Amino acid sequence: MWNKLFYSFPIQLLILHLRKNILLIGIWVLLAVIALEGFGKVLGIPYLFLDPEYLNEVSWVGFFLVGIGFAIYTMAFHMTVYIMDASKFKFLAILPRPFLQFCVNNGIIPLLFYGVYIFAVIRFQLDNDLENNWLIAQFLLGFIGGTLLTYILLFTYFGFTNKDFFLLFADTLDKKLRKTSIPRANVISRYKDRKKTREKVLTYLDTSLKLREVRQDLFRFEGNQLLRVFDQNHLNLFILQTFLVIFILFLGFFREEKFLQFPAAMSSTLLLAILTMGVGAISFWLRGWATPVAIAFFVVINMASKTPLLNRPHTAFGLDYTIDPKKYNLATVNEILHQDTVQKDRERTLEILNRWRSSFPEGENPKMVMVATSGGGQRAALWTVNVLQHAHKHTNGKLFEQTRLISGASGGMIGAGFFRELYLRSLQDPMLDITDFTYLQQISSDNLNPIIFTLLVNDLLIRNRYFDYNGRKYLQDRGYAFESQLNINTNGILDKPIREYEKPEREALIPMMPITPLIINDARKLFISPHSMSYMGISMGRADGFREKSQGIDFKRFFAAHDADNLRFISALRMGATFPFITPNIQLPSEPQMEIMDAGLSDNFGVQDAMRFLYVFNDWISENTSGVVLLTIRDSEKFTDIEPKLPPSISQKLVTPLKNIYINWDNVQTLHNEVLYNYMKEILAVEMERVEFEYSTRSYLEEREGYLDKPEELKQEEVEIQRASLNWRLTAREKRSIIESIHSPFNQKSLRRLEEMFGSD
């Protein structure tokens, strides 16, 4: 009985995978770890699978589509293994419906994963404050329904196309078997040889899940005919694989259809399926040459990717890429940062400040407010709008009237730009309530599904779709998908060129808001604004011969010949919020090409730019204001506990240096900002005060009954569970966590302070 169990086909396939197909097993393990929230939790990757959103809501339909995605990936796994390894088990060829039999016996790993996934979904959703637990049953039924429907369709195809040995050779088999003379000694000898083979199988599961014994007289059948059964099955599988890949790519022509923007989890599993099926296709055609040819193919594609055909830039929409690129070198940089030019830009900004000052009584110097908002994806965008709405309420709308500069990075600037546009529109339409909860829903709507879907059907293989913007053609890539979805989520109010903000900023109706992504080429900042701000990139008193390296490039002046004023505002926001692998780095029309990266890499909190602005206009601020209020909106805690250090393992020693850089990046910038803030506080002739807001789940949880009585380990675990992820898609629980965080004692104290300063009539 032990031999029958150990040498059963399911167990032998599992051993084969562990011995030979470790990469395929690794994908299943990774998916299981993600489902159990053991990988990518900070980035919100598990929630894409545990709480899939489709058409801006989590429902059984989203789980149904994820079920289809997992079923296709599971079949890709079965097909690839069948193509690579089924011929080792020749008994399959004489079984009816050999591929179906193979899938039944190859199901241990997928079944284990499905069990883990269903457990993880139930655990997650029970903690998600659903209206009732029956919704979980609906979700699971949707998932199971999508999976079963896909299996039924695929196995129906296999049933009509795949043939077993007896169907292929029924006309000659009976005659050959009758003529074959097999002595008993020969049978025993071959049976002993078979027992010594590595892929020995004594039993298998049939389609009714009953354990059957494998026929031991396979030597009756000619080997080349057995192999023909597998070749015929392989060909049908390859045809199906090709059809699935072509179909997925075909969907790219309709990717702007909202109903085709599948959940990100489904798109991810379809991508894995394509890659897995590619392995099977290569193995089918190239046999033993598969590995060297695959390596050679990768080398050729890697070299060809440098050509203009395969390396077309990710563009900033609105810029003119048809004219000669501008030279990006030290001579050009110094030319646009000439001292007279810098002084001229400063004087124009002084005109804006004087116009703002003239809106207040002559003898009353107003306080100047500067808003600095941190990056952090959609989490930061929602938190920024949430804070600004509450600040607007508590100050009777006066806060934004006295705000002169908004600085920051990534999602924080997207949220601030959205609120600023709402404020501008409210000036023309007093009935517009910019504190309406609807705007929180808009800025937090899913923005990830179309990006991942575009990555699947377009960016990885064929980038050939274009669209028109202001009379120019641009490639439709993931950046376009991001901008289009953001445009849809915000009802198109941000879809304008940056020049349309020149007048309201010049008339001091709204604060200036330079977007400051990092130039990867040399780590300078790029200042994108409808007004030239060269004074932000070099000191005002720079003397000839003084070796000062410029810190920034003025976008408007540098790309004036490329129609910089027509840059799409959403493209500018995307340039400052370039999320690695999700939204691609933008290349600008210069020689060499400027490549742009997320602003958070250099100044994630926006404090550096705010302090620079204060320094440049220090004299004017001292004469014309009664003080400066720096309003900082952080999407992370400023003060965190120092974690104890335990003796590291060997693997931890290898990853710790990189991990320490990542973990401490916020701390490094925060400490640097503290130095800048204290320095400016000392040199300003007027008072400067800082009012801070933090998205902190810990401070809010402390208000809940029984939280402080829990052990420290449980409290830390609850904070990690509650905290929203760094992503462009938030779950309902994460949105609630961000919105409710404004009620923490610390943030309520900050609101009361704003009310004291600006709330009185």
Short mmCIF file of N, CA, C and O in Angstrom, two decimals, residues 487-563:
data_model
loop_
_atom_site.label_atom_id
_atom_site.label_comp_id
_atom_site.label_asym_id
_atom_site.label_seq_id
_atom_site.Cartn_x
_atom_site.Cartn_y
_atom_site.Cartn_z
N ASN A 487 -8.41 61.40 -14.78
CA ASN A 487 -9.32 62.36 -15.40
C ASN A 487 -10.77 61.94 -15.22
O ASN A 487 -11.65 62.76 -14.92
N ILE A 488 -11.04 60.65 -15.40
CA ILE A 488 -12.40 60.13 -15.21
C ILE A 488 -12.82 60.26 -13.75
O ILE A 488 -13.94 60.71 -13.44
N ASN A 489 -11.91 59.88 -12.84
CA ASN A 489 -12.24 59.91 -11.41
C ASN A 489 -12.58 61.32 -10.93
O ASN A 489 -13.43 61.50 -10.05
N THR A 490 -11.91 62.32 -11.49
CA THR A 490 -12.08 63.70 -11.03
C THR A 490 -12.98 64.51 -11.96
O THR A 490 -12.97 65.75 -11.92
N ASN A 491 -13.74 63.82 -12.79
CA ASN A 491 -14.69 64.48 -13.70
C ASN A 491 -14.04 65.49 -14.64
O ASN A 491 -14.64 66.49 -15.01
N GLY A 492 -12.78 65.26 -14.98
CA GLY A 492 -12.11 66.05 -16.00
C GLY A 492 -11.71 67.46 -15.59
O GLY A 492 -11.27 68.24 -16.44
N ILE A 493 -11.79 67.81 -14.30
CA ILE A 493 -11.52 69.20 -13.93
C ILE A 493 -10.03 69.54 -13.97
O ILE A 493 -9.67 70.73 -13.98
N LEU A 494 -9.16 68.54 -14.00
CA LEU A 494 -7.72 68.81 -14.04
C LEU A 494 -7.16 68.73 -15.45
O LEU A 494 -5.96 68.93 -15.65
N ASP A 495 -8.00 68.46 -16.42
CA ASP A 495 -7.54 68.26 -17.79
C ASP A 495 -7.40 69.61 -18.50
O ASP A 495 -8.28 70.04 -19.24
N LYS A 496 -6.27 70.25 -18.26
CA LYS A 496 -5.99 71.55 -18.87
C LYS A 496 -4.48 71.73 -18.94
O LYS A 496 -3.73 71.11 -18.17
N PRO A 497 -4.00 72.56 -19.86
CA PRO A 497 -2.55 72.84 -19.90
C PRO A 497 -2.15 73.74 -18.74
O PRO A 497 -2.97 74.48 -18.18
N ILE A 498 -0.88 73.71 -18.39
CA ILE A 498 -0.43 74.48 -17.22
C ILE A 498 -0.58 75.98 -17.45
O ILE A 498 -0.69 76.74 -16.48
N ARG A 499 -0.62 76.43 -18.71
CA ARG A 499 -0.74 77.87 -18.97
C ARG A 499 -2.07 78.43 -18.45
O ARG A 499 -2.17 79.62 -18.18
N GLU A 500 -3.09 77.57 -18.31
CA GLU A 500 -4.38 78.07 -17.83
C GLU A 500 -4.35 78.42 -16.35
O GLU A 500 -5.30 79.02 -15.84
N TYR A 501 -3.27 78.06 -15.67
CA TYR A 501 -3.12 78.47 -14.27
C TYR A 501 -2.28 79.75 -14.14
O TYR A 501 -2.13 80.27 -13.03
N GLU A 502 -1.75 80.23 -15.27
CA GLU A 502 -0.88 81.41 -15.20
C GLU A 502 -1.65 82.63 -14.70
O GLU A 502 -1.22 83.34 -13.79
N LYS A 503 -2.84 82.88 -15.24
CA LYS A 503 -3.61 84.07 -14.86
C LYS A 503 -4.11 84.01 -13.42
O LYS A 503 -3.90 84.97 -12.65
N PRO A 504 -4.78 82.92 -12.99
CA PRO A 504 -5.23 82.90 -11.59
C PRO A 504 -4.09 82.96 -10.58
O PRO A 504 -4.25 83.54 -9.50
N GLU A 505 -2.93 82.41 -10.93
CA GLU A 505 -1.78 82.54 -10.03
C GLU A 505 -1.25 83.97 -10.04
O GLU A 505 -0.92 84.53 -8.99
N ARG A 506 -1.17 84.55 -11.25
CA ARG A 506 -0.65 85.93 -11.35
C ARG A 506 -1.56 86.91 -10.62
O ARG A 506 -1.10 87.89 -10.03
N GLU A 507 -2.87 86.67 -10.66
CA GLU A 507 -3.82 87.54 -9.97
C GLU A 507 -4.00 87.17 -8.50
O GLU A 507 -4.86 87.73 -7.82
N ALA A 508 -3.18 86.23 -8.04
CA ALA A 508 -3.17 85.82 -6.63
C ALA A 508 -4.50 85.25 -6.16
O ALA A 508 -4.85 85.34 -4.99
N LEU A 509 -5.26 84.65 -7.09
CA LEU A 509 -6.51 84.01 -6.71
C LEU A 509 -6.26 82.65 -6.06
O LEU A 509 -7.02 82.21 -5.20
N ILE A 510 -5.22 81.99 -6.51
CA ILE A 510 -4.85 80.68 -5.97
C ILE A 510 -3.35 80.69 -5.68
O ILE A 510 -2.60 81.48 -6.26
N PRO A 511 -2.89 79.81 -4.80
CA PRO A 511 -1.45 79.76 -4.51
C PRO A 511 -0.66 79.18 -5.66
O PRO A 511 -1.18 78.41 -6.48
N MET A 512 0.61 79.54 -5.73
CA MET A 512 1.51 78.93 -6.69
C MET A 512 1.76 77.48 -6.26
O MET A 512 1.76 77.16 -5.07
N MET A 513 1.96 76.62 -7.25
CA MET A 513 2.14 75.20 -6.93
C MET A 513 3.13 74.57 -7.90
O MET A 513 2.77 73.84 -8.82
N PRO A 514 4.43 74.83 -7.72
CA PRO A 514 5.42 74.20 -8.61
C PRO A 514 5.50 72.70 -8.36
O PRO A 514 5.50 72.24 -7.21
N ILE A 515 5.55 71.94 -9.43
CA ILE A 515 5.72 70.49 -9.34
C ILE A 515 7.19 70.20 -9.60
O ILE A 515 7.76 70.67 -10.59
N THR A 516 7.81 69.42 -8.73
CA THR A 516 9.27 69.34 -8.73
C THR A 516 9.79 67.91 -8.80
O THR A 516 10.37 67.40 -7.84
N PRO A 517 9.61 67.22 -9.94
CA PRO A 517 10.19 65.88 -10.06
C PRO A 517 11.71 65.93 -10.13
O PRO A 517 12.31 66.99 -10.34
N LEU A 518 12.31 64.78 -9.96
CA LEU A 518 13.77 64.68 -9.98
C LEU A 518 14.25 64.30 -11.37
O LEU A 518 13.65 63.44 -12.04
N ILE A 519 15.32 64.95 -11.83
CA ILE A 519 15.96 64.59 -13.09
C ILE A 519 16.98 63.50 -12.79
O ILE A 519 17.96 63.73 -12.08
N ILE A 520 16.74 62.30 -13.32
CA ILE A 520 17.61 61.17 -12.99
C ILE A 520 19.03 61.40 -13.48
O ILE A 520 20.00 60.97 -12.84
N ASN A 521 19.20 62.11 -14.60
CA ASN A 521 20.52 62.30 -15.20
C ASN A 521 21.54 62.85 -14.22
O ASN A 521 22.70 62.42 -14.20
N ASP A 522 21.12 63.85 -13.43
CA ASP A 522 22.11 64.52 -12.57
C ASP A 522 21.55 64.90 -11.21
O ASP A 522 22.19 65.65 -10.47
N ALA A 523 20.35 64.41 -10.86
CA ALA A 523 19.75 64.60 -9.53
C ALA A 523 19.30 66.03 -9.28
O ALA A 523 18.98 66.38 -8.14
N ARG A 524 19.25 66.89 -10.31
CA ARG A 524 18.66 68.21 -10.14
C ARG A 524 17.13 68.09 -10.12
O ARG A 524 16.56 67.14 -10.62
N LYS A 525 16.49 69.12 -9.57
CA LYS A 525 15.04 69.18 -9.61
C LYS A 525 14.60 69.91 -10.88
O LYS A 525 15.30 70.78 -11.40
N LEU A 526 13.42 69.52 -11.35
CA LEU A 526 12.81 70.21 -12.49
C LEU A 526 11.59 70.96 -11.95
O LEU A 526 10.65 70.35 -11.44
N PHE A 527 11.61 72.29 -12.02
CA PHE A 527 10.52 73.11 -11.49
C PHE A 527 9.51 73.40 -12.61
O PHE A 527 9.80 74.16 -13.54
N ILE A 528 8.35 72.74 -12.50
CA ILE A 528 7.30 72.88 -13.50
C ILE A 528 6.23 73.83 -12.96
O ILE A 528 5.57 73.54 -11.96
N SER A 529 6.06 74.95 -13.63
CA SER A 529 5.13 75.97 -13.18
C SER A 529 4.77 76.86 -14.36
O SER A 529 5.56 77.00 -15.30
N PRO A 530 3.57 77.47 -14.36
CA PRO A 530 3.24 78.42 -15.43
C PRO A 530 4.06 79.71 -15.34
O PRO A 530 4.02 80.54 -16.26
N HIS A 531 4.80 79.89 -14.25
CA HIS A 531 5.69 81.05 -14.07
C HIS A 531 7.11 80.54 -13.93
O HIS A 531 7.37 79.57 -13.22
N SER A 532 8.04 81.19 -14.60
CA SER A 532 9.44 80.80 -14.46
C SER A 532 9.90 81.04 -13.03
O SER A 532 9.64 82.10 -12.44
N MET A 533 10.59 80.04 -12.46
CA MET A 533 11.03 80.10 -11.06
C MET A 533 12.50 79.72 -10.97
O MET A 533 12.90 78.89 -10.16
N SER A 534 13.32 80.35 -11.81
CA SER A 534 14.74 80.00 -11.84
C SER A 534 15.42 80.29 -10.51
O SER A 534 16.45 79.68 -10.19
N TYR A 535 14.85 81.20 -9.71
CA TYR A 535 15.45 81.52 -8.41
C TYR A 535 15.41 80.33 -7.45
O TYR A 535 16.08 80.34 -6.42
N MET A 536 14.62 79.31 -7.76
CA MET A 536 14.58 78.11 -6.92
C MET A 536 15.76 77.19 -7.21
O MET A 536 15.98 76.21 -6.47
N GLY A 537 16.51 77.47 -8.29
CA GLY A 537 17.59 76.57 -8.68
C GLY A 537 18.98 77.10 -8.46
O GLY A 537 19.96 76.38 -8.65
N ILE A 538 19.11 78.38 -8.09
CA ILE A 538 20.43 78.97 -7.89
C ILE A 538 20.29 80.13 -6.92
O ILE A 538 19.23 80.75 -6.81
N SER A 539 21.35 80.45 -6.21
CA SER A 539 21.26 81.55 -5.24
C SER A 539 21.18 82.90 -5.95
O SER A 539 21.75 83.08 -7.04
N MET A 540 20.48 83.86 -5.34
CA MET A 540 20.31 85.18 -5.94
C MET A 540 21.62 85.94 -6.03
O MET A 540 21.87 86.68 -6.97
N GLY A 541 22.48 85.76 -5.06
CA GLY A 541 23.71 86.54 -5.02
C GLY A 541 24.90 85.82 -5.60
O GLY A 541 26.04 86.10 -5.21
N ARG A 542 24.66 84.91 -6.51
CA ARG A 542 25.77 84.16 -7.09
C ARG A 542 26.71 85.12 -7.81
O ARG A 542 26.31 85.87 -8.69
N ALA A 543 27.96 85.05 -7.45
CA ALA A 543 28.96 85.94 -8.06
C ALA A 543 29.70 85.20 -9.17
O ALA A 543 29.80 83.97 -9.16
N ASP A 544 30.21 85.97 -10.12
CA ASP A 544 30.98 85.36 -11.21
C ASP A 544 32.20 84.65 -10.64
O ASP A 544 32.93 85.19 -9.79
N GLY A 545 32.43 83.46 -11.12
CA GLY A 545 33.58 82.69 -10.66
C GLY A 545 33.31 81.86 -9.43
O GLY A 545 34.13 81.03 -9.05
N PHE A 546 32.15 82.08 -8.77
CA PHE A 546 31.81 81.30 -7.58
C PHE A 546 31.30 79.93 -8.02
O PHE A 546 30.37 79.84 -8.82
N ARG A 547 31.90 78.89 -7.50
CA ARG A 547 31.56 77.53 -7.94
C ARG A 547 30.34 77.03 -7.20
O ARG A 547 30.44 76.28 -6.23
N GLU A 548 29.17 77.42 -7.67
CA GLU A 548 27.91 76.93 -7.11
C GLU A 548 27.23 76.05 -8.15
O GLU A 548 26.98 76.48 -9.27
N LYS A 549 26.95 74.83 -7.77
CA LYS A 549 26.25 73.93 -8.67
C LYS A 549 24.76 74.20 -8.56
O LYS A 549 24.19 74.19 -7.46
N SER A 550 24.13 74.44 -9.70
CA SER A 550 22.70 74.73 -9.68
C SER A 550 21.93 73.52 -9.18
O SER A 550 22.25 72.38 -9.48
N GLN A 551 20.86 73.79 -8.43
CA GLN A 551 20.09 72.71 -7.81
C GLN A 551 18.82 72.37 -8.59
O GLN A 551 18.16 71.38 -8.28
N GLY A 552 18.45 73.21 -9.55
CA GLY A 552 17.20 72.97 -10.26
C GLY A 552 17.19 73.58 -11.64
O GLY A 552 17.99 74.46 -11.97
N ILE A 553 16.26 73.08 -12.48
CA ILE A 553 16.07 73.57 -13.84
C ILE A 553 14.66 74.11 -13.97
O ILE A 553 13.69 73.47 -13.55
N ASP A 554 14.55 75.32 -14.54
CA ASP A 554 13.24 75.91 -14.77
C ASP A 554 12.64 75.32 -16.05
O ASP A 554 13.15 75.55 -17.15
N PHE A 555 11.57 74.55 -15.90
CA PHE A 555 10.96 73.83 -17.02
C PHE A 555 10.45 74.80 -18.10
O PHE A 555 10.68 74.60 -19.29
N LYS A 556 9.76 75.83 -17.70
CA LYS A 556 9.13 76.76 -18.65
C LYS A 556 10.17 77.40 -19.57
O LYS A 556 9.95 77.50 -20.79
N ARG A 557 11.29 77.79 -19.00
CA ARG A 557 12.30 78.46 -19.82
C ARG A 557 13.12 77.43 -20.63
O ARG A 557 13.45 77.68 -21.79
N PHE A 558 13.46 76.31 -20.04
CA PHE A 558 14.31 75.34 -20.73
C PHE A 558 13.60 74.77 -21.96
O PHE A 558 14.21 74.60 -23.01
N PHE A 559 12.30 74.47 -21.83
CA PHE A 559 11.57 73.85 -22.94
C PHE A 559 10.60 74.83 -23.60
O PHE A 559 9.56 74.43 -24.14
N ALA A 560 10.97 76.10 -23.62
CA ALA A 560 10.11 77.12 -24.23
C ALA A 560 9.87 76.82 -25.70
O ALA A 560 8.75 76.97 -26.22
N ALA A 561 10.90 76.38 -26.42
CA ALA A 561 10.76 76.09 -27.85
C ALA A 561 9.92 74.85 -28.11
O ALA A 561 9.45 74.63 -29.23
N HIS A 562 9.74 74.02 -27.08
CA HIS A 562 8.96 72.79 -27.22
C HIS A 562 7.53 72.97 -26.69
O HIS A 562 6.85 72.00 -26.38
N ASP A 563 7.11 74.24 -26.61
CA ASP A 563 5.73 74.55 -26.20
C ASP A 563 5.46 74.12 -24.76
O ASP A 563 4.47 73.44 -24.47
#
